[in-house]
XYZ file of N, CA and C in Angstrom:
408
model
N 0.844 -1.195 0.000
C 0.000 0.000 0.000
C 0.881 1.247 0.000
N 0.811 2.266 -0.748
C 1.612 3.598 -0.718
C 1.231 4.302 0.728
N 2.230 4.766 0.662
C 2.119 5.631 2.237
C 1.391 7.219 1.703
N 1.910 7.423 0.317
C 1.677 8.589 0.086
C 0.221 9.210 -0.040
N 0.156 10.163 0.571
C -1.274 10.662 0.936
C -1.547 11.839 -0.007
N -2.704 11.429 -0.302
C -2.971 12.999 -1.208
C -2.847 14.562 -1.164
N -2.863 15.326 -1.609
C -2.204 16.925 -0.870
C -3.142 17.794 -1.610
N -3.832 18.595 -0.739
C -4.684 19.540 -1.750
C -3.977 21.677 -1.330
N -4.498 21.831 -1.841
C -4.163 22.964 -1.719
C -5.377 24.031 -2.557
N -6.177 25.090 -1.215
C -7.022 25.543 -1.980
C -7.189 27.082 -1.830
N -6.570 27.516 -2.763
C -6.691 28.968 -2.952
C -7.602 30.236 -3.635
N -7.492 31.091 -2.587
C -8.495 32.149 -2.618
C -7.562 33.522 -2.832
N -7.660 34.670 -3.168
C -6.660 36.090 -3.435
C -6.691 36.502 -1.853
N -7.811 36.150 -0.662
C -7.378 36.900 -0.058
C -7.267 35.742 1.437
N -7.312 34.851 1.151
C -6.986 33.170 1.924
C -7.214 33.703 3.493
N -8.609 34.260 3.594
C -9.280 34.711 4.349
C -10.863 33.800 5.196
N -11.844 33.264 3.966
C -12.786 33.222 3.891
C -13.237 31.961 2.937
N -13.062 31.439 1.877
C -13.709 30.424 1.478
C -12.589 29.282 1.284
N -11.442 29.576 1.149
C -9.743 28.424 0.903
C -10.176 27.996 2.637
N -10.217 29.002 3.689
C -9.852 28.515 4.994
C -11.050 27.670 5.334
N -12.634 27.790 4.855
C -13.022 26.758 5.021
C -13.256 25.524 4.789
N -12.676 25.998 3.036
C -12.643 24.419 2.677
C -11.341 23.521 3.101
N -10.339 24.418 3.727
C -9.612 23.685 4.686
C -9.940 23.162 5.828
N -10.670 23.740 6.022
C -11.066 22.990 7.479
C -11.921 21.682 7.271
N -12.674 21.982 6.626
C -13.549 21.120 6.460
C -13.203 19.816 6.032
N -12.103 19.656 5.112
C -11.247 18.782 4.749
C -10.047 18.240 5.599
N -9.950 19.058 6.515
C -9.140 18.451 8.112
C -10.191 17.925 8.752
N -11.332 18.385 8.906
C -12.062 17.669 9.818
C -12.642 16.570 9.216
N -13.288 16.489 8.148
C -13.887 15.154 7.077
C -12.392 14.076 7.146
N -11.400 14.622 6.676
C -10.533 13.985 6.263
C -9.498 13.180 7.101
N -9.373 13.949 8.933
C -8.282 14.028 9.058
C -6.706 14.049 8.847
N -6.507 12.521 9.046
C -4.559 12.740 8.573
C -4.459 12.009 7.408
N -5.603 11.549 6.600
C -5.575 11.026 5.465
C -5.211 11.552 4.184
N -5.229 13.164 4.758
C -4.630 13.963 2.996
C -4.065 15.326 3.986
N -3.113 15.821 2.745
C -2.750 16.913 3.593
C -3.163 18.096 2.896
N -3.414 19.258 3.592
C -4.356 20.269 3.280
C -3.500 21.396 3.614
N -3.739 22.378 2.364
C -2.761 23.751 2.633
C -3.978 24.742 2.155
N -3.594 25.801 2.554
C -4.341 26.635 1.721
C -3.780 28.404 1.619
N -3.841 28.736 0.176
C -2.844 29.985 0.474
C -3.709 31.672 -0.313
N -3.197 32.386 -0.781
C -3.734 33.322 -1.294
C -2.697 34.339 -2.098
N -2.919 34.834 -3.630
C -1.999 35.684 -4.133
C -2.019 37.218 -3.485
N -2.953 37.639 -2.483
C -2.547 38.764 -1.882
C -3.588 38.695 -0.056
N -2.805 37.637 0.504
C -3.281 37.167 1.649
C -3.967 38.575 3.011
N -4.875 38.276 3.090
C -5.604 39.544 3.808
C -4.939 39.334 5.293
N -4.629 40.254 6.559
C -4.460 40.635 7.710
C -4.889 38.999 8.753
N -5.700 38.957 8.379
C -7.139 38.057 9.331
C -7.891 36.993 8.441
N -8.006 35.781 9.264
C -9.366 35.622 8.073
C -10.611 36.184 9.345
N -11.575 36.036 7.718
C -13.062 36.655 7.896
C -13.456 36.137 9.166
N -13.838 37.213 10.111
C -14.370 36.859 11.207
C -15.643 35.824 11.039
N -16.397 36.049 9.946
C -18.052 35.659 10.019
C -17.726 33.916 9.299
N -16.701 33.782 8.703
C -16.234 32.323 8.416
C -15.808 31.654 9.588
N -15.065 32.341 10.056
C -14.592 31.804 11.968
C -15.722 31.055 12.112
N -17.051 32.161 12.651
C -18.421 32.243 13.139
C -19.030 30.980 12.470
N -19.365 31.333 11.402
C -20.097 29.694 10.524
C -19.513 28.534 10.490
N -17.961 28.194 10.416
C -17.208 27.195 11.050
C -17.270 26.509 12.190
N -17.913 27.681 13.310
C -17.448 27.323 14.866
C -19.355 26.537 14.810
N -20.354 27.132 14.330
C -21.240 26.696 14.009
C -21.277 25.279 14.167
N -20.349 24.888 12.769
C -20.643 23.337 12.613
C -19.354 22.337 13.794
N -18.946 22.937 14.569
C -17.656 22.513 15.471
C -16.199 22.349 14.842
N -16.539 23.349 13.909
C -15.025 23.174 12.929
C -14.250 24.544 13.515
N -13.185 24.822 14.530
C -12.621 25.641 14.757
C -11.333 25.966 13.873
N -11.013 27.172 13.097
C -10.048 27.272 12.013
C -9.521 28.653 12.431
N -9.565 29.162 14.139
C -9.107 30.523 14.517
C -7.650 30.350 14.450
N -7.352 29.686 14.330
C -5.819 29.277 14.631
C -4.913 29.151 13.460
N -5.669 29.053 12.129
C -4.721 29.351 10.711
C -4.892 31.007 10.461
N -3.997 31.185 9.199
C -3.821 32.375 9.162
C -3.477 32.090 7.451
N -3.875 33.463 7.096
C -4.047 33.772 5.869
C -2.323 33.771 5.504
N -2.165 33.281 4.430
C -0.598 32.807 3.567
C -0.625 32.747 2.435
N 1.010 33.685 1.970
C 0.781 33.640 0.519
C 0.885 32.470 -0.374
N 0.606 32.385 -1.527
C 0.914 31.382 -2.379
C 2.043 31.344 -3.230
N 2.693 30.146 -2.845
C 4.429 30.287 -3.479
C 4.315 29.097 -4.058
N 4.909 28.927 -5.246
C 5.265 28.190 -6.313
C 5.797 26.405 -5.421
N 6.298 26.494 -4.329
C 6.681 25.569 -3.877
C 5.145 24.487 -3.195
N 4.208 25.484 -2.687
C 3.351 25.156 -2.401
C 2.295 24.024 -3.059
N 2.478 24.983 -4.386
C 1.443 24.773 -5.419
C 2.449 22.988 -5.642
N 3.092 23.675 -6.044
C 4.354 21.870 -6.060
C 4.234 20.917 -5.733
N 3.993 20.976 -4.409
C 3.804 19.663 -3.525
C 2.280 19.624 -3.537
N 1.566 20.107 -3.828
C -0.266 19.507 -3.895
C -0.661 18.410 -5.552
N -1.079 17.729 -4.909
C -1.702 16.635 -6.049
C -2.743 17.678 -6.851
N -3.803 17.966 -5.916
C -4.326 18.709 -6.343
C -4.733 20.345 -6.114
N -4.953 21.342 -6.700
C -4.719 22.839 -6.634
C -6.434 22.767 -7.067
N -7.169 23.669 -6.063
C -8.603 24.250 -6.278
C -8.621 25.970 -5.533
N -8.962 25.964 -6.770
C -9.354 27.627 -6.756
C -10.679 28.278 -6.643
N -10.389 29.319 -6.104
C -12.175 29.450 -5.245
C -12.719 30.423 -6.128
N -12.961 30.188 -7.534
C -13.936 31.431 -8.093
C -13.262 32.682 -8.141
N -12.452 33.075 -7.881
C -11.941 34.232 -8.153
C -10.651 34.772 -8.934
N -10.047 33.944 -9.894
C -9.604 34.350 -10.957
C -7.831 33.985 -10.526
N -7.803 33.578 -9.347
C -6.346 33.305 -9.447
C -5.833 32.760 -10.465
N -4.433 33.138 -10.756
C -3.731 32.246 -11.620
C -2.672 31.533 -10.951
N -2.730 30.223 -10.734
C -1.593 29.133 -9.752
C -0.714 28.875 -10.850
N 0.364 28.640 -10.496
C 1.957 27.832 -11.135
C 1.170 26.409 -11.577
N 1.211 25.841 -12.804
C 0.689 24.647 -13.165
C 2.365 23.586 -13.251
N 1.687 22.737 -12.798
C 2.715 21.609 -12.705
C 2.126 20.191 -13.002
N 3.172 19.160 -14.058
C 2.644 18.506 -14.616
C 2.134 17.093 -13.693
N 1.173 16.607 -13.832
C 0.493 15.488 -12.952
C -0.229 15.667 -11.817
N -0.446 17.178 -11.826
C -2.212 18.119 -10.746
C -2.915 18.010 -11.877
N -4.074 17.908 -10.730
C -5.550 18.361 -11.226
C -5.383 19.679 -10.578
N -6.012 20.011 -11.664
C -6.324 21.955 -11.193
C -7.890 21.780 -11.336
N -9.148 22.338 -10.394
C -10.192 22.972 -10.569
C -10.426 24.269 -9.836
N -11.831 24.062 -10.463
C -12.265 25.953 -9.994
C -13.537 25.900 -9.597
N -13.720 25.956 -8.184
C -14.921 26.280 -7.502
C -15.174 27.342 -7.355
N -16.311 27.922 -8.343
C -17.380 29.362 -8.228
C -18.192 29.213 -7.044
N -17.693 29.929 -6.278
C -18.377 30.221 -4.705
C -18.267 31.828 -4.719
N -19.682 32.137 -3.827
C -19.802 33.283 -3.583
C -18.707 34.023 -2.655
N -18.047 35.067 -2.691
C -17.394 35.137 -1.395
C -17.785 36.190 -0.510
N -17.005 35.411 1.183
C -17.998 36.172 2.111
C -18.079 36.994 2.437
N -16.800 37.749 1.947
C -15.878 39.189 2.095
C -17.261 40.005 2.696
N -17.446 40.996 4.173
C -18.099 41.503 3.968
C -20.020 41.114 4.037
N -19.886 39.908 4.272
C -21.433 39.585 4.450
C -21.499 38.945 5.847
N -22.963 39.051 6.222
C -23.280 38.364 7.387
C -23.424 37.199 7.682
N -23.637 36.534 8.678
C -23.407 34.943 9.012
C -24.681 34.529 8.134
N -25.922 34.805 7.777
C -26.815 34.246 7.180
C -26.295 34.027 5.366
N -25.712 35.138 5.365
C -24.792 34.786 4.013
C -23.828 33.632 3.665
N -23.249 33.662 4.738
C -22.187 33.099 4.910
C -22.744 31.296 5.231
N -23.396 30.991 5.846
C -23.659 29.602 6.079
C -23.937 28.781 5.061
N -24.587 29.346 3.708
C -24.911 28.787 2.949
C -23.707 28.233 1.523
N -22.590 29.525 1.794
C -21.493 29.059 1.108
C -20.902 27.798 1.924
N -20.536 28.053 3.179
C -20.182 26.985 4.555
C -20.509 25.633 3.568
N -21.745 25.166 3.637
C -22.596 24.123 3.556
C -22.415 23.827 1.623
N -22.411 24.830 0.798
C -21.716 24.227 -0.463
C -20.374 23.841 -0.671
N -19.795 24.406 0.533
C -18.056 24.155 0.551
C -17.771 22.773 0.873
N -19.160 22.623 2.317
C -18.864 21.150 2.453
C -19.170 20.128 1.779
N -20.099 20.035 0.783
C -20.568 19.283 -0.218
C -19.628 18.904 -1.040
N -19.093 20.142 -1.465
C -17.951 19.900 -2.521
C -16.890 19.282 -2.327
N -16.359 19.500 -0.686
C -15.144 18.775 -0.574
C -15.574 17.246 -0.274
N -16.917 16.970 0.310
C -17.230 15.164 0.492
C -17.473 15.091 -1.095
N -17.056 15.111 -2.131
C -17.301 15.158 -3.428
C -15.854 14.690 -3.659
N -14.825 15.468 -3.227
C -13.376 15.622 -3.318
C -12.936 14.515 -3.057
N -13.444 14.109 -1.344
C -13.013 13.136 -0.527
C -12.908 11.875 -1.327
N -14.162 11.608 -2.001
C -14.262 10.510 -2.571
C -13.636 10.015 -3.778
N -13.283 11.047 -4.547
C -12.138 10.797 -5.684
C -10.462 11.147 -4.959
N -10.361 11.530 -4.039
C -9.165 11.396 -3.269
C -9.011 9.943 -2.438
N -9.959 9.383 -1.828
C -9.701 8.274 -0.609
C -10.979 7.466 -1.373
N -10.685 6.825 -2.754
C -11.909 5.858 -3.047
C -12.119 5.022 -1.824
N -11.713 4.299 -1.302
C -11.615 3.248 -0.152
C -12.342 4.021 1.016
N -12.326 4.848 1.386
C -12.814 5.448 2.682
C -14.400 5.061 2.871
């Protein structure tokens, strides 16, 4: 059996608000079964308080990452690179899957806004899970 575990990496411009939850969500679905980064081409101060908020919601606490830029080395080591709807352009490297999840972002909206991206984020990544960990 390979030891090697899958690596995602999911970036947003301001790796604030929709990368940090679909990180989480994929630490918590996933645990130590894949490894999860997530970065941003112009990483904001904080992430979004109201993503904190809708996270802590579902018992997914993510106060403790922090918004990071995206460096070529990053992008490197991920099997796969997902981009959150907003136009980044990632370093392509040969043998990733690259996709692009159009999600609203929360920049700026309230928790009622915000839960409903939450809850498509999580869909998408038990979507992920399953072409990452067929066996699971």
């Amino acid at each position: 059996m390979s030891t090697d575990k899958p690596s995602v990496l999911f970036v947003c411009v301001h790796n604030a608000g929709r990368s940090q939850m679909a990180a989480g969500w994929l630490r918590h679905l996933a645990g130590d079964t894949v490894e999860v980064r997530s970065a941003g081409s112009a990483p904001a101060d904080q992430i979004n308080p109201v993503a904190v908020a809708a996270m802590a919601e579902v018992g997914i606490d993510i106060t403790d990452q922090k918004p990071k830029i995206l460096t070529p080395e990053a992008s490197e080591a991920s099997n796969v690179v997902i981009t959150m709807g907003c136009g980044d352009v990632c370093p392509y490297f040969p043998g990733q899957t690259h996709l692009d999840w159009e999600l609203d972002d929360p920049a700026g909206q309230g928790i009622q806004a915000v839960r409903p991206i939450r809850d498509e984020i999580r869909k998408r990544v038990e979507a992920l899970m399953t072409e990452l960990l067929p066996s699971a």
